[in-house]
Structures are given as C-alpha cells and as structure tokens.
mmCIF file with all atom_site columns, C-alpha atoms in Angstrom:
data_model
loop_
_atom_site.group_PDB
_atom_site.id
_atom_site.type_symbol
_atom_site.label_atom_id
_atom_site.label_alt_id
_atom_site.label_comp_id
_atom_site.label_asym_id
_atom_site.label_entity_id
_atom_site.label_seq_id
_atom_site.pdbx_PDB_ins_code
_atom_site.Cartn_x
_atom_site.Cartn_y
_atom_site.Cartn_z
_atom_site.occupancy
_atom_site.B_iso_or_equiv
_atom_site.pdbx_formal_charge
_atom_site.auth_seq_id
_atom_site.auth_comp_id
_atom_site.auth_asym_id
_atom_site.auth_atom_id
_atom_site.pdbx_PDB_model_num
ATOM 1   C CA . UNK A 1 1   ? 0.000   0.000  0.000   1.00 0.00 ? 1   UNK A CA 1
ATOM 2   C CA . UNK A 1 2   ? 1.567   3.576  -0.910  1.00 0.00 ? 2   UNK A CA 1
ATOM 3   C CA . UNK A 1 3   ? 2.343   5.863  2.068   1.00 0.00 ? 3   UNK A CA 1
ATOM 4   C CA . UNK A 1 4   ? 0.426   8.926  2.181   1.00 0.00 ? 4   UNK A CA 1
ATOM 5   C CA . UNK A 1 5   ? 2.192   11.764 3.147   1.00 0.00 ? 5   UNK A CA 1
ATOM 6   C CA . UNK A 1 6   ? 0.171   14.265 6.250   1.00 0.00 ? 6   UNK A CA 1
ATOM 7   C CA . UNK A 1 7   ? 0.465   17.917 6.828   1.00 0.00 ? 7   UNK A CA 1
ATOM 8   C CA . UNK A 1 8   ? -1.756  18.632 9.927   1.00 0.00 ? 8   UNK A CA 1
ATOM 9   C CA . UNK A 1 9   ? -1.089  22.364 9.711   1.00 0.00 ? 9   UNK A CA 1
ATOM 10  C CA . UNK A 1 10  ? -1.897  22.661 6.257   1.00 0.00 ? 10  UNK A CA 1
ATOM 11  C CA . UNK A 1 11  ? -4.631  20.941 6.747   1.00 0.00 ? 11  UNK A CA 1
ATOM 12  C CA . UNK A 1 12  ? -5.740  23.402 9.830   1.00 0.00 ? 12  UNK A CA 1
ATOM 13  C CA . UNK A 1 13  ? -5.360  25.994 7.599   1.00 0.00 ? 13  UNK A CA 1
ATOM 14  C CA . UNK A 1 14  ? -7.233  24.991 4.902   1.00 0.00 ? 14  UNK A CA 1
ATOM 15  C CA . UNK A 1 15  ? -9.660  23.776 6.982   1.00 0.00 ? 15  UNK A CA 1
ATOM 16  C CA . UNK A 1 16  ? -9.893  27.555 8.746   1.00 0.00 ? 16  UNK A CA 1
ATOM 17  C CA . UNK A 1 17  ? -10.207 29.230 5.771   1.00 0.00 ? 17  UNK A CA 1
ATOM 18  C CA . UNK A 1 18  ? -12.240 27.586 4.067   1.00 0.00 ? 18  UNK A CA 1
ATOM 19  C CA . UNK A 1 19  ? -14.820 27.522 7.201   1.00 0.00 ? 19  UNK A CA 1
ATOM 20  C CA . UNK A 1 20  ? -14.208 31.598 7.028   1.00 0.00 ? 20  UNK A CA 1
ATOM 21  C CA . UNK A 1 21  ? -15.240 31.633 2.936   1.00 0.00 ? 21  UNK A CA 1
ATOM 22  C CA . UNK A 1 22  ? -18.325 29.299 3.807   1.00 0.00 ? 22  UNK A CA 1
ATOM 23  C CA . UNK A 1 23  ? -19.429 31.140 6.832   1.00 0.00 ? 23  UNK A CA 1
ATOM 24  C CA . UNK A 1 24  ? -18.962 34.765 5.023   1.00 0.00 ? 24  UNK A CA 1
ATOM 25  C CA . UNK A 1 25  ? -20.896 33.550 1.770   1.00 0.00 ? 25  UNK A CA 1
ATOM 26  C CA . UNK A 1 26  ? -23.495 32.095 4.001   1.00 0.00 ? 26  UNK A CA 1
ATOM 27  C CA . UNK A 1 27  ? -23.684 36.091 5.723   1.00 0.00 ? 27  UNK A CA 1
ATOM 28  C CA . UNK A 1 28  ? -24.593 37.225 2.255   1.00 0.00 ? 28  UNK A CA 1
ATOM 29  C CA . UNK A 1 29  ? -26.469 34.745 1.682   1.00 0.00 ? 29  UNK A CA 1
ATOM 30  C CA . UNK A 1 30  ? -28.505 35.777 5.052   1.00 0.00 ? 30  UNK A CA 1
ATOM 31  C CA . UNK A 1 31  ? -28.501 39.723 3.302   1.00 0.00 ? 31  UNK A CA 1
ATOM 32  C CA . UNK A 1 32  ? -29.741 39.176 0.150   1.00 0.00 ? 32  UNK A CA 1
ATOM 33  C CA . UNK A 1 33  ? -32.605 36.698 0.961   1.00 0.00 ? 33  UNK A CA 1
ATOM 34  C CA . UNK A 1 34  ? -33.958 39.203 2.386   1.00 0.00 ? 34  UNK A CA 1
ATOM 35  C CA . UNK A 1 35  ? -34.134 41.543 -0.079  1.00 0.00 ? 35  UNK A CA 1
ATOM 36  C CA . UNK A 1 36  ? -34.737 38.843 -2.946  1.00 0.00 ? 36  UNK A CA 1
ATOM 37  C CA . UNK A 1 37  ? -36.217 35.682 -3.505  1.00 0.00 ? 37  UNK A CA 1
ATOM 38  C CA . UNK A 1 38  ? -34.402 32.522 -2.358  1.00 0.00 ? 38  UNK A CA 1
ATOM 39  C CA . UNK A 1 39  ? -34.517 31.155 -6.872  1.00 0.00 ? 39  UNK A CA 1
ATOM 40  C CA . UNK A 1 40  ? -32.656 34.143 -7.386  1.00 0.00 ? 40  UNK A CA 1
ATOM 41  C CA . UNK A 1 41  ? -30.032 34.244 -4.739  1.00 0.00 ? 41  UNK A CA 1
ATOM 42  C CA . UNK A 1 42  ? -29.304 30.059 -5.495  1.00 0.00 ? 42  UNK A CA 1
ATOM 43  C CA . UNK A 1 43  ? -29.649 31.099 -9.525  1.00 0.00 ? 43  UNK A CA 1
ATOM 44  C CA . UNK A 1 44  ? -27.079 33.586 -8.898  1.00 0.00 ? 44  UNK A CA 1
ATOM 45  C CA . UNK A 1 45  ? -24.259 31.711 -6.534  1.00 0.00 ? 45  UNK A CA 1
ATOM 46  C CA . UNK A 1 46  ? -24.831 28.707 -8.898  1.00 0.00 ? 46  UNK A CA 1
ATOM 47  C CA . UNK A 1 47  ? -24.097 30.713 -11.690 1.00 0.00 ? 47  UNK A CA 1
ATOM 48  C CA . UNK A 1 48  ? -20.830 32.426 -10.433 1.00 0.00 ? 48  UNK A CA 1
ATOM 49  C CA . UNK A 1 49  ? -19.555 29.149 -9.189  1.00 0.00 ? 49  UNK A CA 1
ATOM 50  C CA . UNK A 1 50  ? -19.789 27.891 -12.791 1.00 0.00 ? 50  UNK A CA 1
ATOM 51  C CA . UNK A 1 51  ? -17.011 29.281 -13.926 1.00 0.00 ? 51  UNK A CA 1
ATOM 52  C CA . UNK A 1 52  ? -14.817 28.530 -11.401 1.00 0.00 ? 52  UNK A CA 1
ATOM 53  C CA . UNK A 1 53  ? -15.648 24.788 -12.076 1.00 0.00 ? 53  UNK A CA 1
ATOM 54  C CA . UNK A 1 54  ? -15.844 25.281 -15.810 1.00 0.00 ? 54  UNK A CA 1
ATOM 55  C CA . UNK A 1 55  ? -11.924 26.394 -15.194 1.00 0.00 ? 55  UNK A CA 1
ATOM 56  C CA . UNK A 1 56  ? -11.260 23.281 -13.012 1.00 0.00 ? 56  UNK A CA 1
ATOM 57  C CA . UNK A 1 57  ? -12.841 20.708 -15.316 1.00 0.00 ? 57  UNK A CA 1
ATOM 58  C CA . UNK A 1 58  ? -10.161 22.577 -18.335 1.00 0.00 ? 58  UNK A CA 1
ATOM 59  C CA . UNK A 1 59  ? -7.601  22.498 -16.179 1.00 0.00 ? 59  UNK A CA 1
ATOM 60  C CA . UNK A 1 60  ? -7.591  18.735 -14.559 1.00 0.00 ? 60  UNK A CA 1
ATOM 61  C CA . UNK A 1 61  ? -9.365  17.183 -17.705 1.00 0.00 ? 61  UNK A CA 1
ATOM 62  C CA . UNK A 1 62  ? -12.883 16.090 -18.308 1.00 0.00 ? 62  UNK A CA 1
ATOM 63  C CA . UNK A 1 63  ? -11.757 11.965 -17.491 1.00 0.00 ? 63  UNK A CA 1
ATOM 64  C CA . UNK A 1 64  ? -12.200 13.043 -13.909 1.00 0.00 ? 64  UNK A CA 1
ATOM 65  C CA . UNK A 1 65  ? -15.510 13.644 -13.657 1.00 0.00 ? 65  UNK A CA 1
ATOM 66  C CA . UNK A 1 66  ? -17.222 10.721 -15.709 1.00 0.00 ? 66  UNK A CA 1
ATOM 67  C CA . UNK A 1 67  ? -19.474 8.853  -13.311 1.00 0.00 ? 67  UNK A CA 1
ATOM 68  C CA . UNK A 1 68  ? -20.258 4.667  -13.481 1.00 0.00 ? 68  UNK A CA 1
ATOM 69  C CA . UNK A 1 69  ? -23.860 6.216  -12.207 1.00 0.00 ? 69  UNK A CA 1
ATOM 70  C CA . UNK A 1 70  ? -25.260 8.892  -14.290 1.00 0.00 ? 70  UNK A CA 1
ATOM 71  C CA . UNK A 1 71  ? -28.575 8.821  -12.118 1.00 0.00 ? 71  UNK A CA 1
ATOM 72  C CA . UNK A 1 72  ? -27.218 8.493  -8.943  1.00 0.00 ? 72  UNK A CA 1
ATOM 73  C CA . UNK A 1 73  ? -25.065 11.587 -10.079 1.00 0.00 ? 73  UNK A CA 1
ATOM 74  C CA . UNK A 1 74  ? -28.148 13.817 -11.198 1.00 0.00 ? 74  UNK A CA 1
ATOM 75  C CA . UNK A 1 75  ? -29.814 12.743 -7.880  1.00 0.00 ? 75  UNK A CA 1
ATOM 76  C CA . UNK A 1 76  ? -27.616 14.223 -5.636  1.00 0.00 ? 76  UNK A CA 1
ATOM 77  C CA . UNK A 1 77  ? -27.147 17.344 -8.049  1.00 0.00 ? 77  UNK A CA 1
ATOM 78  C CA . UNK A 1 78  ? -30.639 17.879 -7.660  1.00 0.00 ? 78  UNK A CA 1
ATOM 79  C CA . UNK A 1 79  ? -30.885 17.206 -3.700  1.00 0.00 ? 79  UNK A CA 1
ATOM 80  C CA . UNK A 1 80  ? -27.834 19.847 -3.430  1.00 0.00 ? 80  UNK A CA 1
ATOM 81  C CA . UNK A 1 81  ? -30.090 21.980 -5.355  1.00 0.00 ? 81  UNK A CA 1
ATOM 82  C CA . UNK A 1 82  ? -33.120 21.246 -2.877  1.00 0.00 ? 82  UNK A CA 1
ATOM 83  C CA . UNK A 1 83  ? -30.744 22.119 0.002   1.00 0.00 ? 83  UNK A CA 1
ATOM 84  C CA . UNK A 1 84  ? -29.580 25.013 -1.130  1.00 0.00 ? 84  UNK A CA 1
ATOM 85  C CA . UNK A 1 85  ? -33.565 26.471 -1.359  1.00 0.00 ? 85  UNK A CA 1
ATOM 86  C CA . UNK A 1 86  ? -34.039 24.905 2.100   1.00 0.00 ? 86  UNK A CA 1
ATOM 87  C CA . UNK A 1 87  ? -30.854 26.394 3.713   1.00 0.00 ? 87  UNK A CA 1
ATOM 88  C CA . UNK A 1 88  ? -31.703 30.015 1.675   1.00 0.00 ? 88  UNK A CA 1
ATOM 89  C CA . UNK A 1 89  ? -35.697 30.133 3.225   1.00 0.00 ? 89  UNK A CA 1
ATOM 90  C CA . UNK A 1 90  ? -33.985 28.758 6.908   1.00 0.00 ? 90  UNK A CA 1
ATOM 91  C CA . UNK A 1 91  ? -31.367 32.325 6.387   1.00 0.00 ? 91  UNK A CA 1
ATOM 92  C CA . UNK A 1 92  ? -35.026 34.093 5.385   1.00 0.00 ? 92  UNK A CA 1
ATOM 93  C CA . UNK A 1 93  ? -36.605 33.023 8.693   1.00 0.00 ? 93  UNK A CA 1
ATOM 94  C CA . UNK A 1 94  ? -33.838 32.262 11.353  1.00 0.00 ? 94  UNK A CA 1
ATOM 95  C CA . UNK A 1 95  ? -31.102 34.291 13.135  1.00 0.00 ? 95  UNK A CA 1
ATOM 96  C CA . UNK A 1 96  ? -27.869 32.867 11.671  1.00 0.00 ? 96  UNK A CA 1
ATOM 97  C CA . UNK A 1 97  ? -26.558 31.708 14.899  1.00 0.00 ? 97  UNK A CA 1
ATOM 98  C CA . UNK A 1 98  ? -29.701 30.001 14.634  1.00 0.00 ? 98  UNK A CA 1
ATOM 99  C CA . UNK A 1 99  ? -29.239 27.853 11.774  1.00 0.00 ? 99  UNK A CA 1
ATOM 100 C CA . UNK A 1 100 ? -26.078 27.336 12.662  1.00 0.00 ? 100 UNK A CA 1
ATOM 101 C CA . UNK A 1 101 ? -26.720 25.568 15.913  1.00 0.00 ? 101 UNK A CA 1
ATOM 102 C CA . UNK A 1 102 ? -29.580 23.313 13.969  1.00 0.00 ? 102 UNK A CA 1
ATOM 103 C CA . UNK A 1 103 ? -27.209 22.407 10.980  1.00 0.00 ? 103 UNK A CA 1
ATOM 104 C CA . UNK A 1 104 ? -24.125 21.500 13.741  1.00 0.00 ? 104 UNK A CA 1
ATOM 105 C CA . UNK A 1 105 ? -26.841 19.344 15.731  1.00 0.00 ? 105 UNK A CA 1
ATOM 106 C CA . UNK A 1 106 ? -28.411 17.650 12.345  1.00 0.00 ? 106 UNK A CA 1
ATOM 107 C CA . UNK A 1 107 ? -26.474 14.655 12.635  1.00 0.00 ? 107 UNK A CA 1
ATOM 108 C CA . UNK A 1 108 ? -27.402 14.176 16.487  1.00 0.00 ? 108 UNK A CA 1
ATOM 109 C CA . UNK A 1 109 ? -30.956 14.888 15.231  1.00 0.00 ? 109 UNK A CA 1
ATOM 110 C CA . UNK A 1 110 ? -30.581 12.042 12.155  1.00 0.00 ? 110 UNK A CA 1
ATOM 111 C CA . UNK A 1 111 ? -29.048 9.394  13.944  1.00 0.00 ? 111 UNK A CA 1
#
C-alpha cells in the first residue's frame, strides 16, 4: 500500500479558511434573501460558481468527472439543489446563529 504523506497544519489551515469563505458567503447569503427571492439568490451563486468549475474541469481534464452512475449523479445534483432552497428560506426566517446551531446538531438529530 503507498504511504500517504500528512500535513496537519496545512490541513488546519485549509480547513480555517475555508470555514471563514463558507461562513462569510453564508452572511450574504442571510442579506440578500432578504431583499430577494431565495430562486434568485441560489440562480445567482450557482451561476458564479460555474465558472470557477468550468476552469477546473479545463484544467484537470474532463476523465475526472465521468461517473459509473449517471442517475445516482443527477440525484444528488438535484438534492444539493433542494438544500440550497431549504438552507436560503432557513437564512429568510432564522437568526444565523440560529441555523447554525440546527445544521451542527443535524447529525445528532438524524441518527
């Protein structure tokens, strides 16, 4: 079996920044619900994140991301899509801190 190389730190890092990018798009998120409807707000972060993956699929090759399960695939694409309408109307109607403390209890909830 190969050895996998570990860099704790890095991954700290990562990790910490990438919970700062995710909590600060979920803050606008919060702002513009308000002022527009949640088909709008997921239209519109869908729609700038394109790109960005457009560029990654050029970039590592489009061999990656053929799937063995074309309907599993469009499943979960469209429950992400569900999600992202639920989470945008829970921003609508709860304090963030809120929502927060439901989606870090979910999986005490679930199981």
């Amino acid at each position: 079996m190969a050895r996998v190389e570990q860099h704790p730190v890095q991954a700290i890092v990562l990790m910490l920044i990438s919970a700062f990018f995710m909590s600060t798009m979920d803050v606008f998120i919060k702002i513009l619900v308000e002022h527009y409807s949640t088909f709008q707000v997921v239209f519109f972060r869908s729609a700038l994140s394109l790109p960005l993956f457009a560029g990654w699929i050029v970039m590592t090759g489009r061999q990656q991301f053929r799937t063995a399960y074309p309907m599993g695939h469009l499943l979960r694409g469209l429950l992400g899509l569900a999600m992202l309408f639920a989470v945008g109307e829970c921003f609508r109607e709860l304090q963030l801190a809120d929502a927060y403390a439901l989606f870090f209890a979910a999986p005490l909830l679930i199981t």
